[in-house]
PDB file of C-alpha atoms in Angstrom:
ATOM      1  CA  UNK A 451       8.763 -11.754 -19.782  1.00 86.00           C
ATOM      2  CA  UNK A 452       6.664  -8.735 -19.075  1.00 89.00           C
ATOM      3  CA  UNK A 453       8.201  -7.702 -16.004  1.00 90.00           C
ATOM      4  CA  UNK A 454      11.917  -8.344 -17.385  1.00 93.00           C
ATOM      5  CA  UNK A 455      10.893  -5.821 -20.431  1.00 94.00           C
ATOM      6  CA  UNK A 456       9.997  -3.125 -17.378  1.00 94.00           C
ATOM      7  CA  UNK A 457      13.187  -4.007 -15.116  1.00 94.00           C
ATOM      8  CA  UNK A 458      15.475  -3.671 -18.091  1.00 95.00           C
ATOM      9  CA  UNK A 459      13.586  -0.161 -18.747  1.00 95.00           C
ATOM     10  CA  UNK A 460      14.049   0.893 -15.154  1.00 95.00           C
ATOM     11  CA  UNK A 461      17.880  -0.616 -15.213  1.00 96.00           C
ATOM     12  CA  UNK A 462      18.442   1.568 -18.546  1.00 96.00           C
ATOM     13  CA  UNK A 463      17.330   4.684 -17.427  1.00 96.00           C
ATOM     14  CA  UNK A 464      19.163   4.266 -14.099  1.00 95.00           C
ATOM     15  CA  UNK A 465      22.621   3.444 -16.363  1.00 96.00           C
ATOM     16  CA  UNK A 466      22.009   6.795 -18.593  1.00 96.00           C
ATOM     17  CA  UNK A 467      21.843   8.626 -15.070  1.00 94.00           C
ATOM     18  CA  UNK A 468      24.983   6.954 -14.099  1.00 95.00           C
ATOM     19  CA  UNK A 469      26.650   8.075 -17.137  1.00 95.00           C
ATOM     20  CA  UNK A 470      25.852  11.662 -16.947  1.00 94.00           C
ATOM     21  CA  UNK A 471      26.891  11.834 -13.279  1.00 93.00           C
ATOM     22  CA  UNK A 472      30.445  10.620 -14.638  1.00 93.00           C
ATOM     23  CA  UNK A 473      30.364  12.551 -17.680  1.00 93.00           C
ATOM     24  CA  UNK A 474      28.477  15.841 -16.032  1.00 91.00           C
ATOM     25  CA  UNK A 475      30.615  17.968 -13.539  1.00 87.00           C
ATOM     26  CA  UNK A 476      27.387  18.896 -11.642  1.00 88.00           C
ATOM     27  CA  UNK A 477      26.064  18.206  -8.340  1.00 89.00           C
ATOM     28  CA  UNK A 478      23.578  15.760  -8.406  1.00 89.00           C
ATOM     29  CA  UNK A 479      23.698  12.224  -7.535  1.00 92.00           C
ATOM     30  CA  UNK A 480      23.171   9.949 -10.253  1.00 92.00           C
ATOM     31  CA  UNK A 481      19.654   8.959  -9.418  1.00 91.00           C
ATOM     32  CA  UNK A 482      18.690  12.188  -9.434  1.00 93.00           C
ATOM     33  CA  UNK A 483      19.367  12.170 -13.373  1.00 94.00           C
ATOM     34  CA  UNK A 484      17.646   8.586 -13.693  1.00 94.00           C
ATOM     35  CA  UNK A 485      14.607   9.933 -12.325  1.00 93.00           C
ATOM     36  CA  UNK A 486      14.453  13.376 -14.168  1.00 94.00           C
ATOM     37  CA  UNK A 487      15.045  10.833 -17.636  1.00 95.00           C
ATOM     38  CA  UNK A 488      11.909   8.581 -16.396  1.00 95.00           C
ATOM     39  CA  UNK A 489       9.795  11.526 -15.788  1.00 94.00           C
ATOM     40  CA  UNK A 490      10.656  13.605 -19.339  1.00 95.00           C
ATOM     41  CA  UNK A 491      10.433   9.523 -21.187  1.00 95.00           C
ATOM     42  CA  UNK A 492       6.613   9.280 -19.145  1.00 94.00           C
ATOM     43  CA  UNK A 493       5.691  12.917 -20.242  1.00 93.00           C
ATOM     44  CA  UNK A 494       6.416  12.737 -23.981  1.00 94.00           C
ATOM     45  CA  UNK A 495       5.022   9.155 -24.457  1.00 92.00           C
ATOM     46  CA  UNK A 496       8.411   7.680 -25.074  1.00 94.00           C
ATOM     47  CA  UNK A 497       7.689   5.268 -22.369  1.00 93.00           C
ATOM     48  CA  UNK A 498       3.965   4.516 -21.523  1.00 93.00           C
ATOM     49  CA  UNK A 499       2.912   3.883 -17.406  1.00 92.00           C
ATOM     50  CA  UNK A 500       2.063   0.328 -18.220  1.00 92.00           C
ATOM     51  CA  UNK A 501       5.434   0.138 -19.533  1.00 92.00           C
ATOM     52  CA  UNK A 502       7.162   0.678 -16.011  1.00 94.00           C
ATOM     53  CA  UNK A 503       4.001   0.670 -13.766  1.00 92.00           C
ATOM     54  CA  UNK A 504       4.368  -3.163 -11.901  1.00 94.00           C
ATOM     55  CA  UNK A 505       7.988  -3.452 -11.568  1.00 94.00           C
ATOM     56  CA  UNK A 506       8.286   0.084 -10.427  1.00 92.00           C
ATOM     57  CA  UNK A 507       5.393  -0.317  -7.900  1.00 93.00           C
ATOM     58  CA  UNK A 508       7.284  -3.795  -7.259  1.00 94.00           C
ATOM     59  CA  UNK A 509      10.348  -1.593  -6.265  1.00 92.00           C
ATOM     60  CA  UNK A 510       8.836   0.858  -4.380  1.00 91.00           C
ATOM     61  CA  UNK A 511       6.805  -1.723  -2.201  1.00 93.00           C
ATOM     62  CA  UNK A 512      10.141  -3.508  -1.118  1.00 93.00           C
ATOM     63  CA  UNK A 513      11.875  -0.157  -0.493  1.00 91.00           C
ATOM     64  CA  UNK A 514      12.146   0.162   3.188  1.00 90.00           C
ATOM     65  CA  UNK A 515      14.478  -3.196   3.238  1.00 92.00           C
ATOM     66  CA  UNK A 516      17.180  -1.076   1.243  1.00 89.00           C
ATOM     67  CA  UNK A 517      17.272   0.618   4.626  1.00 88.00           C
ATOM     68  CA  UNK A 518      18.455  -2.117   6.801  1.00 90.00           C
ATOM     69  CA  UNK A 519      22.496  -1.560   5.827  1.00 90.00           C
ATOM     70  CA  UNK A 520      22.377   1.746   6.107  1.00 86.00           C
ATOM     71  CA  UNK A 521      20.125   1.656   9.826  1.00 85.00           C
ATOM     72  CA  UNK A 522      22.874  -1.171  10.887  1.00 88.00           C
ATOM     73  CA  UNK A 523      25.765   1.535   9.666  1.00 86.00           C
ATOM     74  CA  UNK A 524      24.414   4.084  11.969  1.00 83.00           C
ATOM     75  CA  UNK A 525      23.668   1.461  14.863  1.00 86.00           C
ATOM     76  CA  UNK A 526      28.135   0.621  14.649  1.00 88.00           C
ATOM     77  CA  UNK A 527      28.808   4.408  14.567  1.00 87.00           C
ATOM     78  CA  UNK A 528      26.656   5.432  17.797  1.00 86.00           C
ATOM     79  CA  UNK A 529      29.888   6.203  19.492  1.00 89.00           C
ATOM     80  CA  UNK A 530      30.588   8.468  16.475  1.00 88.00           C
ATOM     81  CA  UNK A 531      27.062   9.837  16.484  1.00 86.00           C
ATOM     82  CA  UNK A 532      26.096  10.320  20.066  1.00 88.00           C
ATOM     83  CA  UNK A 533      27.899  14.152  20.161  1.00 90.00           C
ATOM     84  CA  UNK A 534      25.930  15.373  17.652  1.00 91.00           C
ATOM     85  CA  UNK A 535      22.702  13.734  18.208  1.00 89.00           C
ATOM     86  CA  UNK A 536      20.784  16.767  18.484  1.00 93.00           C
ATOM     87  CA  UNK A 537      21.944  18.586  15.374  1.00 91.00           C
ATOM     88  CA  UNK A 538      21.565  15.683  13.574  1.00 88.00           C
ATOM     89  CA  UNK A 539      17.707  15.025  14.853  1.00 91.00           C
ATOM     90  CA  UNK A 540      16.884  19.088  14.152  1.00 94.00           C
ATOM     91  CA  UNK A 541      18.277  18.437  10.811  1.00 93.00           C
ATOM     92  CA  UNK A 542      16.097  15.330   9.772  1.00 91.00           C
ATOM     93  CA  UNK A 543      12.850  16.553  11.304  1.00 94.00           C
ATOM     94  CA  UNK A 544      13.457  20.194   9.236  1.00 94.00           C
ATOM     95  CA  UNK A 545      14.493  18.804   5.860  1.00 94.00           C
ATOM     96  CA  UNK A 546      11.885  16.254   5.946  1.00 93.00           C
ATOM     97  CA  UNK A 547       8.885  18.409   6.505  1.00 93.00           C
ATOM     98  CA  UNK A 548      10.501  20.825   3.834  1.00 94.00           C
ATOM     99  CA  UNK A 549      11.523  17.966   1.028  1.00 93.00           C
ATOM    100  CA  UNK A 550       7.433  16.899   1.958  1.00 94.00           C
ATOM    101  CA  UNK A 551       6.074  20.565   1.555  1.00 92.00           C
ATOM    102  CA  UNK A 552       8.404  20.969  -1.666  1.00 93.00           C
ATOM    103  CA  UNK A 553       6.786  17.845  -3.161  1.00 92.00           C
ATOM    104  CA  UNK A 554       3.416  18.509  -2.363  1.00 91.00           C
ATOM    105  CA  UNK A 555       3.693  22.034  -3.972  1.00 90.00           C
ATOM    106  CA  UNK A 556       5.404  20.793  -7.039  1.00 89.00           C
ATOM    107  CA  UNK A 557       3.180  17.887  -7.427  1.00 87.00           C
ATOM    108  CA  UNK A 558       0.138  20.562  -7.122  1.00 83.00           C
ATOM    109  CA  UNK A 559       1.413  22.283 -10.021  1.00 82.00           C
ATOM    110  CA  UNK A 560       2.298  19.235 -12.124  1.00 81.00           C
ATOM    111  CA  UNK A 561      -1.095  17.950 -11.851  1.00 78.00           C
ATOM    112  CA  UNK A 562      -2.578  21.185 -12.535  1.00 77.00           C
ATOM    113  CA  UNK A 563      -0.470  21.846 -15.520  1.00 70.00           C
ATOM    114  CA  UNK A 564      -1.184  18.167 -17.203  1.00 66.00           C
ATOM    115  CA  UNK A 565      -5.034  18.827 -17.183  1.00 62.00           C
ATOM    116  CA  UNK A 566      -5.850  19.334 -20.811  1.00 63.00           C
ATOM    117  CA  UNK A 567      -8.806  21.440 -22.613  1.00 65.00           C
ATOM    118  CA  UNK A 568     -10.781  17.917 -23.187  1.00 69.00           C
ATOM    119  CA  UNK A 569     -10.199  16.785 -19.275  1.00 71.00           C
ATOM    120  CA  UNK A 570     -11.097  20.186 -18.213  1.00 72.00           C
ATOM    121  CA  UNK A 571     -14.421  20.353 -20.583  1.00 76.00           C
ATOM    122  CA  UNK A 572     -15.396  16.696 -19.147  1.00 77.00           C
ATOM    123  CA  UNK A 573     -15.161  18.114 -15.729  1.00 75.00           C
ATOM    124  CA  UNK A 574     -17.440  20.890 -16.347  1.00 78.00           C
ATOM    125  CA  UNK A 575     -20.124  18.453 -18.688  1.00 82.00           C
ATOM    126  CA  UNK A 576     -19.578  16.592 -15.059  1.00 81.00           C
ATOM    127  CA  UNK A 577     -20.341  19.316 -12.374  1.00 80.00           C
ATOM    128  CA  UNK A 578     -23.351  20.348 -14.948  1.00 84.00           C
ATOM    129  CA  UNK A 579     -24.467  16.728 -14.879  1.00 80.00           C
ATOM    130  CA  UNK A 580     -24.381  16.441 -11.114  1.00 81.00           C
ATOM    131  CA  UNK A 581     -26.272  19.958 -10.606  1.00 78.00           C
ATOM    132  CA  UNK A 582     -29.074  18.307 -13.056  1.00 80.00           C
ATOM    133  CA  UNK A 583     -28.950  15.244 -10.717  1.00 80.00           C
ATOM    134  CA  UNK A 584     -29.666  17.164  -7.860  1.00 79.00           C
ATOM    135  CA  UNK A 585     -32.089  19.376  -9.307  1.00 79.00           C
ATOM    136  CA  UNK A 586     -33.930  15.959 -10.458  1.00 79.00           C
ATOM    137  CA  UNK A 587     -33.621  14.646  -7.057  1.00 77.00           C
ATOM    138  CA  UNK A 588     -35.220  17.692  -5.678  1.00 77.00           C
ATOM    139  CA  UNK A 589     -37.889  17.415  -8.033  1.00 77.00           C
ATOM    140  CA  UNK A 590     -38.267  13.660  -6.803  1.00 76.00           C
ATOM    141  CA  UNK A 591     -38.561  14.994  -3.168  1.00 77.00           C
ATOM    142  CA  UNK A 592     -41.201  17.371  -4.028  1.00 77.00           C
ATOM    143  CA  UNK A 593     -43.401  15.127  -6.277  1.00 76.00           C
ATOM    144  CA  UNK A 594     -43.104  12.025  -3.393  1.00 75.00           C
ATOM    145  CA  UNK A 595     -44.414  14.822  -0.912  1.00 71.00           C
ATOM    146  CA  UNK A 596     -47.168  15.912  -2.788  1.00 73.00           C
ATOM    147  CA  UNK A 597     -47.795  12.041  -3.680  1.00 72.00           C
ATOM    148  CA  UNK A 598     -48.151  11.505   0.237  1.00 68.00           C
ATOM    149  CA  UNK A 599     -50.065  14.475   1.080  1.00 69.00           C
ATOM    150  CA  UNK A 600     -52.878  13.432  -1.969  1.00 69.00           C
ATOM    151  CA  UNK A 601     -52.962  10.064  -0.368  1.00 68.00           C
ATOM    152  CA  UNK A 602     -52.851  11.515   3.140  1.00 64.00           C
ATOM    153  CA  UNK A 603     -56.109  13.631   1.686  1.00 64.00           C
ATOM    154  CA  UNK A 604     -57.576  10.743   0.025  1.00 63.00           C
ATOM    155  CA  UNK A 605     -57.116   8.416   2.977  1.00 61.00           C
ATOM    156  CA  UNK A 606     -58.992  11.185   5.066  1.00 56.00           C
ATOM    157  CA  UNK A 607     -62.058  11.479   2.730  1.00 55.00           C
ATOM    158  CA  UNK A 608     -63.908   8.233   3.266  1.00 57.00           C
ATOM    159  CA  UNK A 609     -63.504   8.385   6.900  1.00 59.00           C
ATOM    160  CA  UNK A 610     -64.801  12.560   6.608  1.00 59.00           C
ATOM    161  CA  UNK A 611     -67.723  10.948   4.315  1.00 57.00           C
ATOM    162  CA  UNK A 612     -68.229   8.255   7.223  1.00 60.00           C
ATOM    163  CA  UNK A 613     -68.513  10.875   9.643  1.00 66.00           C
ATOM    164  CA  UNK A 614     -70.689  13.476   7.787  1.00 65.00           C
ATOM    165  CA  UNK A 615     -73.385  10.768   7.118  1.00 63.00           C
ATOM    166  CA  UNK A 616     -73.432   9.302  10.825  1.00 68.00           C
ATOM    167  CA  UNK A 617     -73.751  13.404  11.931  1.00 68.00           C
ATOM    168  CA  UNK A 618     -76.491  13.499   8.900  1.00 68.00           C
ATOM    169  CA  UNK A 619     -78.432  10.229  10.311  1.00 66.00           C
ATOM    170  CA  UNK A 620     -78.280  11.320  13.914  1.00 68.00           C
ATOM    171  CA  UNK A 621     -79.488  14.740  12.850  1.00 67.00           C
ATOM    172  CA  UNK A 622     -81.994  13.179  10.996  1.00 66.00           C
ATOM    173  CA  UNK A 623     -82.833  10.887  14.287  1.00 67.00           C
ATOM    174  CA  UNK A 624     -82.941  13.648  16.185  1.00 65.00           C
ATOM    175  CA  UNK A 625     -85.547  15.515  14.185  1.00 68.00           C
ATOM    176  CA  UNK A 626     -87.600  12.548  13.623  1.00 67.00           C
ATOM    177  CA  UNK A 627     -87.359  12.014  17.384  1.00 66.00           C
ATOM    178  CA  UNK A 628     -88.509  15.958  17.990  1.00 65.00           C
ATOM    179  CA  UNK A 629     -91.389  15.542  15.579  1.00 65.00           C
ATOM    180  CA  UNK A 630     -92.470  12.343  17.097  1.00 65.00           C
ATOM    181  CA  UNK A 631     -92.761  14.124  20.801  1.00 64.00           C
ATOM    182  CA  UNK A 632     -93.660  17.438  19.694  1.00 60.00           C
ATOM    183  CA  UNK A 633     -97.265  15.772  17.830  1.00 57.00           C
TER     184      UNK A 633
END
């Protein structure tokens, strides 16, 4: 029932675009209206994302088979085409990586112009909690350093103590040795 409550949302929109392409004497094809509708009804709230969200990502994902007819129409008018391939080719490549730079540029701004005060403010707590994170990891580093140089130190000091008493008792030797010969 759920996704019959987001097609009939979808279908709805699409038929108000439809009507103001008939009723509208301007140049835009009528999907062009549907989709301006679903973006201003997703903007003010009217209609929520979950609303729409897994019947349009439904539609989207079978896309590329609404292709086939119109890839079989070009296929029967090769004879038609084959003239003007090259204009035709320039055309695509030049419009698509211009409709693709126009997107990206307008989505950009979109996305900067939705951020709100509270979004922005979490961002910054965010970045000020991360620099804190890394100043604690830092402080981590240094602290595990110093740990391992104290036990490095520590470590050293019983075989240092080792070594000053054997030096101490063969000093000692060697004196008692000296005094031994000497009398």
């Amino acid at each position: 029932m759920k996704y019959m409550k987001q097609f009939a949302i979808i279908l709805a929109v699409s038929c108000i675009g439809e009507l103001l392409n008939h009723f509208l004497p301007l140049p835009f094809p009528a999907s062009i209206y549907g989709l301006v509708i679903m973006l201003i009804l997703l903007m003010t709230h009217i209609v929520k994302l979950p609303d729409v969200d897994e019947t349009a990502t439904f539609l989207v994902d079978v896309m590329p088979m609404m292709f086939i007819p119109a890839g079989v129409g070009l296929i029967t008018a090769w004879p038609d085409l084959q003239p003007i391939i090259i204009p035709i080719l320039v055309i695509t490549i030049v419009s698509t990586f211009l409709v693709m730079g126009v997107t990206g540029k307008v989505t950009d701004a979109l996305v900067k112009g939705t951020e709100t005060g509270e979004e922005k403010e979490l961002a910054d707590e965010i970045s000020e909690d991360l620099g804190r994170i890394k100043s604690l990891q830092e402080d981590v580093t240094r602290k595990e350093a110093a740990r391992v140089l104290v036990e490095e130190e520590e470590s050293e000091k019983p075989s240092r103590l080792g070594e000053e008493l054997s030096r101490r008792a063969s000093k000692d030797q060697f004196e008692k040795k000296n005094k031994t010969e000497n009398r």
